PDB file of C-alpha atoms in Angstrom:
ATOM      1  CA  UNK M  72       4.800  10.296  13.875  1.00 58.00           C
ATOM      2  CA  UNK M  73       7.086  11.211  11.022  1.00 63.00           C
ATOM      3  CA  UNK M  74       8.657   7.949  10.879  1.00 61.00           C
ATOM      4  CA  UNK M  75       5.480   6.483  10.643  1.00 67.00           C
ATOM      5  CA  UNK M  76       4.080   8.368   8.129  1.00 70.00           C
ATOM      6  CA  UNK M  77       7.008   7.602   6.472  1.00 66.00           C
ATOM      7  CA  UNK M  78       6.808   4.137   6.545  1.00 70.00           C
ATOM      8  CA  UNK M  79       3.362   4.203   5.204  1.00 71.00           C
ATOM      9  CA  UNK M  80       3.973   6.287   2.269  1.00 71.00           C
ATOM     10  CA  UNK M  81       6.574   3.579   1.577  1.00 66.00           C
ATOM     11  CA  UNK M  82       3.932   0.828   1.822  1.00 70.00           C
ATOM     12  CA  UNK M  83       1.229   2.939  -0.125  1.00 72.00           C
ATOM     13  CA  UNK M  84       4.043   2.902  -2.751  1.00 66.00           C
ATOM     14  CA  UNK M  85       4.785  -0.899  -2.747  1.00 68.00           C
ATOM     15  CA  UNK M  86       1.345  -1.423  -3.195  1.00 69.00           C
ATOM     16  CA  UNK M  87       1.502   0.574  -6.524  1.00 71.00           C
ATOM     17  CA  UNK M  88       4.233  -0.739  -7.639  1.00 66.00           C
ATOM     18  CA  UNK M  89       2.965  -4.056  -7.742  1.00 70.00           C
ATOM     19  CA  UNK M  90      -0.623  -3.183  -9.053  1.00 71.00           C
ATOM     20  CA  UNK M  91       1.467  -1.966 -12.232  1.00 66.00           C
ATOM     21  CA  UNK M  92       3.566  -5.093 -12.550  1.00 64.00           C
ATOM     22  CA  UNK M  93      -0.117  -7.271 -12.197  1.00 62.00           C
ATOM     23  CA  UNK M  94      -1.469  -4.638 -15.355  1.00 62.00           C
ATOM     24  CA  UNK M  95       0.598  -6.342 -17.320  1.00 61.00           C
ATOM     25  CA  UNK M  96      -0.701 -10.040 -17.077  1.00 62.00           C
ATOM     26  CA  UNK M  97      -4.068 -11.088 -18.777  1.00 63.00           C
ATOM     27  CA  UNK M  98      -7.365 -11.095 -16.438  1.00 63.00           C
ATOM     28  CA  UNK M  99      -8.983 -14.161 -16.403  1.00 61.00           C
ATOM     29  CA  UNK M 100     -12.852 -13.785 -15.151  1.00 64.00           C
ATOM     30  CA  UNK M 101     -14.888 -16.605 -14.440  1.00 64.00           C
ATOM     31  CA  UNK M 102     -18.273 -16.779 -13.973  1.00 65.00           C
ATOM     32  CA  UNK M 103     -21.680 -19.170 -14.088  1.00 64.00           C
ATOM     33  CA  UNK M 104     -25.202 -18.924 -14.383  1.00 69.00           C
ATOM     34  CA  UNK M 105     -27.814 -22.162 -13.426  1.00 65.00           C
ATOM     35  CA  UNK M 106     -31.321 -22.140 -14.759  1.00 67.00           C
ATOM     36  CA  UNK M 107     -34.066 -24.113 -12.700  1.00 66.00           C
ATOM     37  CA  UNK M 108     -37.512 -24.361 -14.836  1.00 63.00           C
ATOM     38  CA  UNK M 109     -40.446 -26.273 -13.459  1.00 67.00           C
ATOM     39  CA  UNK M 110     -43.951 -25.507 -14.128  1.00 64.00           C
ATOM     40  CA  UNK M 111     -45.642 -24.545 -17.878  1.00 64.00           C
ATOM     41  CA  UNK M 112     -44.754 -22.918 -20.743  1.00 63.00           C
ATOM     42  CA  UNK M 113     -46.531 -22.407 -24.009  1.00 64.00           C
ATOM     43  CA  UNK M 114     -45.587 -24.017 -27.058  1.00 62.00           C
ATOM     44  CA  UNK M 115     -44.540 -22.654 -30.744  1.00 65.00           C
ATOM     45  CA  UNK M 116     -48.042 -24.590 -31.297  1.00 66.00           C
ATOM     46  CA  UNK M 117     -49.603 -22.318 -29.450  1.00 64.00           C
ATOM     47  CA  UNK M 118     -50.513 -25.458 -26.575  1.00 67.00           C
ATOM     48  CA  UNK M 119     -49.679 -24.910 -22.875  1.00 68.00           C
ATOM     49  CA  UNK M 120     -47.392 -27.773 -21.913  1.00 64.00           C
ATOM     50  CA  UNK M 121     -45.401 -28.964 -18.504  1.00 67.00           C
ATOM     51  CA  UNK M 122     -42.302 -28.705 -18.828  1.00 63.00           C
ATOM     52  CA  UNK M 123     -38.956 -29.184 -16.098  1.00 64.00           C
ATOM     53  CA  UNK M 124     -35.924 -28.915 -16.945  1.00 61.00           C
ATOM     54  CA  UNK M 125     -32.293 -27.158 -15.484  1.00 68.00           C
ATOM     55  CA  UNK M 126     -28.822 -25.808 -17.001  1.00 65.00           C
ATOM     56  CA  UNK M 127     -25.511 -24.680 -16.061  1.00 63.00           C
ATOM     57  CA  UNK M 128     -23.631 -22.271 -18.149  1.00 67.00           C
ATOM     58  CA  UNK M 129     -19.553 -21.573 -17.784  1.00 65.00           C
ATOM     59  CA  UNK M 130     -19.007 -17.939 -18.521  1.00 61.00           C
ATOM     60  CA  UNK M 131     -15.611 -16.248 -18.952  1.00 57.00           C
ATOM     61  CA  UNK M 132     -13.835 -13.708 -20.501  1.00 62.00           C
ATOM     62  CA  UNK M 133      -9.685 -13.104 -21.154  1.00 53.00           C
ATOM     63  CA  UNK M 134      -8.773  -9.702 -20.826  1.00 58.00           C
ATOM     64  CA  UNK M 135      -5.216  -8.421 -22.092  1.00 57.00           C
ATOM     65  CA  UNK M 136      -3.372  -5.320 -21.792  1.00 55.00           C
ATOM     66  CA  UNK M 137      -3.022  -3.747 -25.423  1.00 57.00           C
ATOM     67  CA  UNK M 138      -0.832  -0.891 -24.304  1.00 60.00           C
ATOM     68  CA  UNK M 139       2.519  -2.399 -23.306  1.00 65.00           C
ATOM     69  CA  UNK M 140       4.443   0.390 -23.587  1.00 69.00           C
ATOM     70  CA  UNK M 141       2.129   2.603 -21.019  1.00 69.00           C
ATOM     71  CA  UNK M 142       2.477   0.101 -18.871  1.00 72.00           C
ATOM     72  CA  UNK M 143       6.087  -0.105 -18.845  1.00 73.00           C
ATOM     73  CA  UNK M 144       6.033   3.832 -18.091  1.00 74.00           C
ATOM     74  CA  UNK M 145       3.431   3.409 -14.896  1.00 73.00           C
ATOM     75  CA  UNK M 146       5.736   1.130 -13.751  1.00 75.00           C
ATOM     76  CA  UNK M 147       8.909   3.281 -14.031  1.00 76.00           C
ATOM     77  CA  UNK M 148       6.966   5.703 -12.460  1.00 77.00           C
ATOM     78  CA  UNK M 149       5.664   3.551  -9.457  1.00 77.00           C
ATOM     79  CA  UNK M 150       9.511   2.384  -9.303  1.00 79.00           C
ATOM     80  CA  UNK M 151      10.838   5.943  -8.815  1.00 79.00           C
ATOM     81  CA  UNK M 152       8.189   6.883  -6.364  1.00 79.00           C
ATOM     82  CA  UNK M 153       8.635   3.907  -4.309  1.00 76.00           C
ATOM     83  CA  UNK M 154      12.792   4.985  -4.378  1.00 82.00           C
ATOM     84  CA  UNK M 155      11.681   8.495  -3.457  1.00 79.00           C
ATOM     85  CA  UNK M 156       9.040   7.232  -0.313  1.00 80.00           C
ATOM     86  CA  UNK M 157      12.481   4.892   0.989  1.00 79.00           C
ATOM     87  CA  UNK M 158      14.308   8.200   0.785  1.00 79.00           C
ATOM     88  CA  UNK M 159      11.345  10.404   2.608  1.00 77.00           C
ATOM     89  CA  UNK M 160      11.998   7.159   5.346  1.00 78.00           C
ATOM     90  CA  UNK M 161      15.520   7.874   5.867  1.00 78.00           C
ATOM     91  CA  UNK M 162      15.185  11.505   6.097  1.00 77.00           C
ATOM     92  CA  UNK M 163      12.205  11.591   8.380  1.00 79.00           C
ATOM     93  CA  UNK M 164      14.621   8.504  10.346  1.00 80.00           C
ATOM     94  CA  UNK M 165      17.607  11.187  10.459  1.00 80.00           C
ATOM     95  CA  UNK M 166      15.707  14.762  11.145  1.00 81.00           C
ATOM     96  CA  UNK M 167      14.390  12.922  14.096  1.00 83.00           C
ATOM     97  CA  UNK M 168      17.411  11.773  15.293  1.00 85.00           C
ATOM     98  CA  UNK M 169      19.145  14.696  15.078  1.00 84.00           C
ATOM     99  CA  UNK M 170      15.961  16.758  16.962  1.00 87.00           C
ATOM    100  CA  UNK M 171      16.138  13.944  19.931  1.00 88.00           C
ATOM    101  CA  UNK M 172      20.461  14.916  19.664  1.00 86.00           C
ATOM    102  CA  UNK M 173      19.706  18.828  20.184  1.00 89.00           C
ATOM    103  CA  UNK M 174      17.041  18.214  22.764  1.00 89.00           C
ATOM    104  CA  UNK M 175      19.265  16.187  24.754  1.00 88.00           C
ATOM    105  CA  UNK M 176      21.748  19.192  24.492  1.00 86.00           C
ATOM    106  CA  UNK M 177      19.115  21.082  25.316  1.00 90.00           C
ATOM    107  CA  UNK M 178      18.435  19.207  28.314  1.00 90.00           C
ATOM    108  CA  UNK M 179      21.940  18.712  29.522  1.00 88.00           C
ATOM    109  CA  UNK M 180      22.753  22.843  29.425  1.00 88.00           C
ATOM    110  CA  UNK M 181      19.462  23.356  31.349  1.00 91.00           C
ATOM    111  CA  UNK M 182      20.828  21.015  33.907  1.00 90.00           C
ATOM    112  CA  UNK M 183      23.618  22.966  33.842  1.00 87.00           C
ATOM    113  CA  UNK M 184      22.310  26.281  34.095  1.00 91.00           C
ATOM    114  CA  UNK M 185      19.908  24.815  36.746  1.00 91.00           C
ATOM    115  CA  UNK M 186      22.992  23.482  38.877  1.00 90.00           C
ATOM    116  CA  UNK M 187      24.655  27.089  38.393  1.00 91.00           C
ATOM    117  CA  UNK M 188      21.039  29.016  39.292  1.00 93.00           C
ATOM    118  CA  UNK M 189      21.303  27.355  42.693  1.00 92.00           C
ATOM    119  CA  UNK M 190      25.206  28.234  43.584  1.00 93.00           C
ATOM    120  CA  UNK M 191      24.205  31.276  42.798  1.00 92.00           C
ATOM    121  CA  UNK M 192      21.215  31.228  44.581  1.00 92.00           C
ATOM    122  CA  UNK M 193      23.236  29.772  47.968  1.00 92.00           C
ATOM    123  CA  UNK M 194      25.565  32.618  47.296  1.00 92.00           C
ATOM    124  CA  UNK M 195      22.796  35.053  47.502  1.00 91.00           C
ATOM    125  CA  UNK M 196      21.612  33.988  50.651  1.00 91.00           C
ATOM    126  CA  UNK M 197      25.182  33.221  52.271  1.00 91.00           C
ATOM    127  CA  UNK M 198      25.837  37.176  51.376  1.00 90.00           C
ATOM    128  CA  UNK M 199      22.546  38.171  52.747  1.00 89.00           C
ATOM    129  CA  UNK M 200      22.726  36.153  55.965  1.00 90.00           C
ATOM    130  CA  UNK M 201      26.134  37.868  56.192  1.00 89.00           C
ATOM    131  CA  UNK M 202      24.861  41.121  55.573  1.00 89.00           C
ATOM    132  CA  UNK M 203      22.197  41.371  57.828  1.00 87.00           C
ATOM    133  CA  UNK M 204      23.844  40.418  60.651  1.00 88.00           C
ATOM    134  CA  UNK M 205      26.356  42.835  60.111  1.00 86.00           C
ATOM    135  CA  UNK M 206      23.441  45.585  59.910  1.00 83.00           C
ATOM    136  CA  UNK M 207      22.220  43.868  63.520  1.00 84.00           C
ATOM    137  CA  UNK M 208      25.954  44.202  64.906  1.00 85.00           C
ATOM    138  CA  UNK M 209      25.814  48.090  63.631  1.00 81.00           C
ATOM    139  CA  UNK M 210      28.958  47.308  61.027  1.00 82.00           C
ATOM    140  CA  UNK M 211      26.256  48.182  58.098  1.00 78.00           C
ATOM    141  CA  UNK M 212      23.494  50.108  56.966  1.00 85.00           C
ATOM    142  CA  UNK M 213      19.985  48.935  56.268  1.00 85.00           C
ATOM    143  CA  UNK M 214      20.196  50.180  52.593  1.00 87.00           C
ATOM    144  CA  UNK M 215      23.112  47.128  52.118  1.00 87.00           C
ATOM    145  CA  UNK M 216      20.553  44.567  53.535  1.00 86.00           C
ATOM    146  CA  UNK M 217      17.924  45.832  51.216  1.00 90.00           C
ATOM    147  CA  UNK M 218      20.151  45.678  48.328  1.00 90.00           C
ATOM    148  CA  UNK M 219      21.071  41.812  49.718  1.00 89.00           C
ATOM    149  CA  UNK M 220      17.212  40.833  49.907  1.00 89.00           C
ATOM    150  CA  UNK M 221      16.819  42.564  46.434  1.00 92.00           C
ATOM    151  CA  UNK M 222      19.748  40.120  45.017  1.00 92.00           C
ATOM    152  CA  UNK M 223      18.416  37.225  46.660  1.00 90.00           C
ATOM    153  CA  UNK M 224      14.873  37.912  45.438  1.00 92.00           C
ATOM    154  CA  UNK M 225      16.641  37.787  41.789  1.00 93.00           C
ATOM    155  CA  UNK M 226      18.240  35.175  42.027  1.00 91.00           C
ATOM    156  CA  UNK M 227      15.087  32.997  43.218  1.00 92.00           C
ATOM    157  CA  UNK M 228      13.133  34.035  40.019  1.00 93.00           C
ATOM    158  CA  UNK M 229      16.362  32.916  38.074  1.00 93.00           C
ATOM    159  CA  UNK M 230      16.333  29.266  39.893  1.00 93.00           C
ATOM    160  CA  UNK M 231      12.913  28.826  39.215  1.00 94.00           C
ATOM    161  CA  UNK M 232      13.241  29.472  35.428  1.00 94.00           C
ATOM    162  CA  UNK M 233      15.846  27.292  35.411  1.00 93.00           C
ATOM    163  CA  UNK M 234      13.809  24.310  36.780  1.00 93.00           C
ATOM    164  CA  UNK M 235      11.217  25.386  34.148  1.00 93.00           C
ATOM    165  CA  UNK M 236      13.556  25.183  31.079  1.00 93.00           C
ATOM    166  CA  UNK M 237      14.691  21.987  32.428  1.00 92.00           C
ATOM    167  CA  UNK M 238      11.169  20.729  32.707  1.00 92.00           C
ATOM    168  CA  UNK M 239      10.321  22.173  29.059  1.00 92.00           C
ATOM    169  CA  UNK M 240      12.968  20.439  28.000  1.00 91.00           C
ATOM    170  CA  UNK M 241      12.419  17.458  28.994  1.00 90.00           C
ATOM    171  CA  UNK M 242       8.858  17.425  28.000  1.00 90.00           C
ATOM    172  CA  UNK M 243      10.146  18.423  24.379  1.00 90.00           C
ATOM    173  CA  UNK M 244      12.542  14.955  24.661  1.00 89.00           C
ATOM    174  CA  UNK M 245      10.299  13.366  26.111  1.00 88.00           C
ATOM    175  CA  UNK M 246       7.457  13.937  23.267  1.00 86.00           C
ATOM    176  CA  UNK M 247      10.040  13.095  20.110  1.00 84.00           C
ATOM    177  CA  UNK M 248      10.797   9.446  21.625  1.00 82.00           C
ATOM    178  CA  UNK M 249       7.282   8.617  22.503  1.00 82.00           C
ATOM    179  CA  UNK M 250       8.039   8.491  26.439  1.00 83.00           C
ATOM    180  CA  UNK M 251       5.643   9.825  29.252  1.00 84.00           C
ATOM    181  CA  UNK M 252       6.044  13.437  29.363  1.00 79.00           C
ATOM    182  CA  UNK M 253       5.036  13.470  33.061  1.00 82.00           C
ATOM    183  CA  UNK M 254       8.320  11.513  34.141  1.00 84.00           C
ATOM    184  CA  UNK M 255      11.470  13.917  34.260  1.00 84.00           C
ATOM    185  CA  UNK M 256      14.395  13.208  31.969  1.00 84.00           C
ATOM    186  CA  UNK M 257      18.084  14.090  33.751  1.00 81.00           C
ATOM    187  CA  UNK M 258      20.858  13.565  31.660  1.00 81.00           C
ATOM    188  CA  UNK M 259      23.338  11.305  33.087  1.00 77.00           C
ATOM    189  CA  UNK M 260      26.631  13.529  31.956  1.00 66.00           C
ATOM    190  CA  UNK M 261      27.237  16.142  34.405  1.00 63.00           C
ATOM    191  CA  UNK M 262      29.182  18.392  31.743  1.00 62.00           C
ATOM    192  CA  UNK M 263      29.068  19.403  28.288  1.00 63.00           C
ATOM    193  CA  UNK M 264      32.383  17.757  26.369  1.00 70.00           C
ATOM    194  CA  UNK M 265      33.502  19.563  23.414  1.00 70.00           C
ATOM    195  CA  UNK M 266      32.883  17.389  20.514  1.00 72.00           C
ATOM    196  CA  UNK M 267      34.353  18.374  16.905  1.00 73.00           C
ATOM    197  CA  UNK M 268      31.922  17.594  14.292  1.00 70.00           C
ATOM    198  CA  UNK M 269      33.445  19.067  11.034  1.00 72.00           C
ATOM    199  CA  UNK M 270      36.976  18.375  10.396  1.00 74.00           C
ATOM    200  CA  UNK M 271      38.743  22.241   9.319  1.00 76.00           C
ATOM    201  CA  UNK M 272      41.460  20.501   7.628  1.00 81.00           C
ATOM    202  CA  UNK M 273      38.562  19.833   4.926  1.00 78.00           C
ATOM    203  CA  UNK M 274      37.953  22.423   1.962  1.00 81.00           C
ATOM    204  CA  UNK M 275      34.504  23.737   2.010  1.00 78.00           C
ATOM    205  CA  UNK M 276      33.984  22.147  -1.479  1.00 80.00           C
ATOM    206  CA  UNK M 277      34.600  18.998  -0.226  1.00 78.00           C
ATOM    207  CA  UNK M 278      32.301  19.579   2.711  1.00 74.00           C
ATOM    208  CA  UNK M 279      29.379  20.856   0.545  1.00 77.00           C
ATOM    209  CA  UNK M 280      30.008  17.611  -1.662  1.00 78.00           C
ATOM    210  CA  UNK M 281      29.689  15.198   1.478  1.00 73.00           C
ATOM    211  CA  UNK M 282      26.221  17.607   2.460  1.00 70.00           C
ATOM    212  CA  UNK M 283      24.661  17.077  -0.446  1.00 70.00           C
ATOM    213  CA  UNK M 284      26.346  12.963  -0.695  1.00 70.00           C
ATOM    214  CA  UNK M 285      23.411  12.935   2.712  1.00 69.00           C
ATOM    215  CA  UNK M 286      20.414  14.672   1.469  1.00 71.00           C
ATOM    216  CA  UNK M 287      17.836  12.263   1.234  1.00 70.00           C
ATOM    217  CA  UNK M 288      15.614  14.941   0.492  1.00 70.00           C
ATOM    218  CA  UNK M 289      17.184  15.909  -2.969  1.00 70.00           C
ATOM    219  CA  UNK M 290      17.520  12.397  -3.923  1.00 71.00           C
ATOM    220  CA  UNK M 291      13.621  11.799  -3.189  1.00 72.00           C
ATOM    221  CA  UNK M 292      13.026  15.312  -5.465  1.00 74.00           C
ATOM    222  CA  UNK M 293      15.363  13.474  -8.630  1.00 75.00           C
ATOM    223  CA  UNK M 294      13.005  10.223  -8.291  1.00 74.00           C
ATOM    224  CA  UNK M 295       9.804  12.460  -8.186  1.00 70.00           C
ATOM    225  CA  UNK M 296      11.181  14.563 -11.065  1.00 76.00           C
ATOM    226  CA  UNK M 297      11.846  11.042 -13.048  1.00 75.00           C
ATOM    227  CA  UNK M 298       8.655   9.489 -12.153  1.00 73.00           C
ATOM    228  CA  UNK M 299       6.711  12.679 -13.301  1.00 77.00           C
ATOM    229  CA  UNK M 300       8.618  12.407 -16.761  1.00 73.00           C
ATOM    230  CA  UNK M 301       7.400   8.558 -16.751  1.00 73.00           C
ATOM    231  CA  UNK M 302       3.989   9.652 -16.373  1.00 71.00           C
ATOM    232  CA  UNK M 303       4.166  11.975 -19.100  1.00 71.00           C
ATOM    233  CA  UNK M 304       5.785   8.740 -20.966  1.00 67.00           C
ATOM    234  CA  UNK M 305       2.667   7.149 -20.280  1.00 68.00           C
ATOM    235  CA  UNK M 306       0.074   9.664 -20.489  1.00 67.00           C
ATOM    236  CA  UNK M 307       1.697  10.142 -24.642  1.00 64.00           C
ATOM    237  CA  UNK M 308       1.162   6.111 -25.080  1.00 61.00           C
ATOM    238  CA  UNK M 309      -2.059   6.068 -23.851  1.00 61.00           C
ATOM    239  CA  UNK M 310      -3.253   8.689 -26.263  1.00 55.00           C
ATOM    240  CA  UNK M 311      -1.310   7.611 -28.888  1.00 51.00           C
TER     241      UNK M 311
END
């Protein structure tokens, strides 16, 4: 929905852009009128005469822009806001990418968790299978067979809210690419790799330069900034 909005901003924008580039060209209207008379009229005499008679008349009008220079400025300022709606489009483009990238992390340690939720959970009832039938055989007390159900009944709970993280997160997934959200998402990888984003040999200057080098966001904010000082432009040459 971002990306869309996005997109349309960028369209809205276009649109401008070349509305100012048109305010620049004369405006040619054309028009016509036709008169049909037929019937009687009265004379300069004074006399009521027939009369019957029809014309066509051309009408139109040349219209030019007498303010060059505010035009020049509105389109400056459509030019930088259509630069700062491309940059809006490749932020939205790369915040939503990176959301889908954590979700699918997201959804990969839940599988994980859930996988290790129901060792844990066979563990649990191994030990409590174990342990009650040593309490039957008389080689243990009832107190270690309550304490066995009392694991077990943990470790259920914990399976289940496994399988309910992994469903939330596959709903969440699910949502930000536009698939059904009823129809569960399993990632494919069966581990989590370690994967070394940032290279520590790098300075943190450097890093901070290649951060900001990717902020769409501040470069949109510089064209805003630059079309609001072309309005001003414009807004001085139209009162001047």
């Amino acid at each position: 929905l971002d990306i869309q909005l996005a997109k349309q901003r960028v369209e809205a924008n276009e649109g401008r852009l070349q509305s100012s580039y048109w305010a620049l060209f004369p405006v040619l209207s054309l028009g016509g009128q036709y008169e049909d008379v037929d019937g009687h009229a009265r004379a300069t005499s004074g006399e009521i005469v027939d009369v019957g008679f029809s014309g066509f008349q051309l009408l139109g009008t040349l219209q030019s822009i007498l303010n060059v220079p505010k035009a020049v400025s509105d389109i400056a300022a459509s030019r930088k806001r259509l630069m700062a709606a491309h940059y809006d489009e490749h932020g939205a483009e790369a915040t939503v990418l990176r959301q889908a990238v954590n979700q699918y992390y997201d959804l990969l340690l839940a599988k994980s968790r859930l996988a290790l939720a129901y060792q844990t959970l066979s563990d649990a009832e191994e030990r409590a299978g174990i342990i009650r039938a040593k309490v039957d055989a008389g080689a243990a007390i009832e107190a270690e067979a309550a304490r066995a159900r009392a694991e077990l009944s943990r470790e259920r709970t914990n399976a289940l809210l496994a399988v309910t993280n992994l469903y939330r997160a596959s709903v969440a997934l699910a949502q930000t690419l536009h698939l059904d959200p009823t129809i569960t998402l399993v990632p494919d990888a069966s581990e989590i790799k370690e994967s070394v984003l940032v290279d520590p040999r790098h300075m943190i200057d450097d890093l901070l330069s290649v951060a900001l080098a990717h902020r769409d966001d501040l470069y949109a904010a510089r064209e805003l900034l630059a079309a609001a000082h072309a309005d001003k432009d414009g807004v001085l040459w139209g009162t001047a």
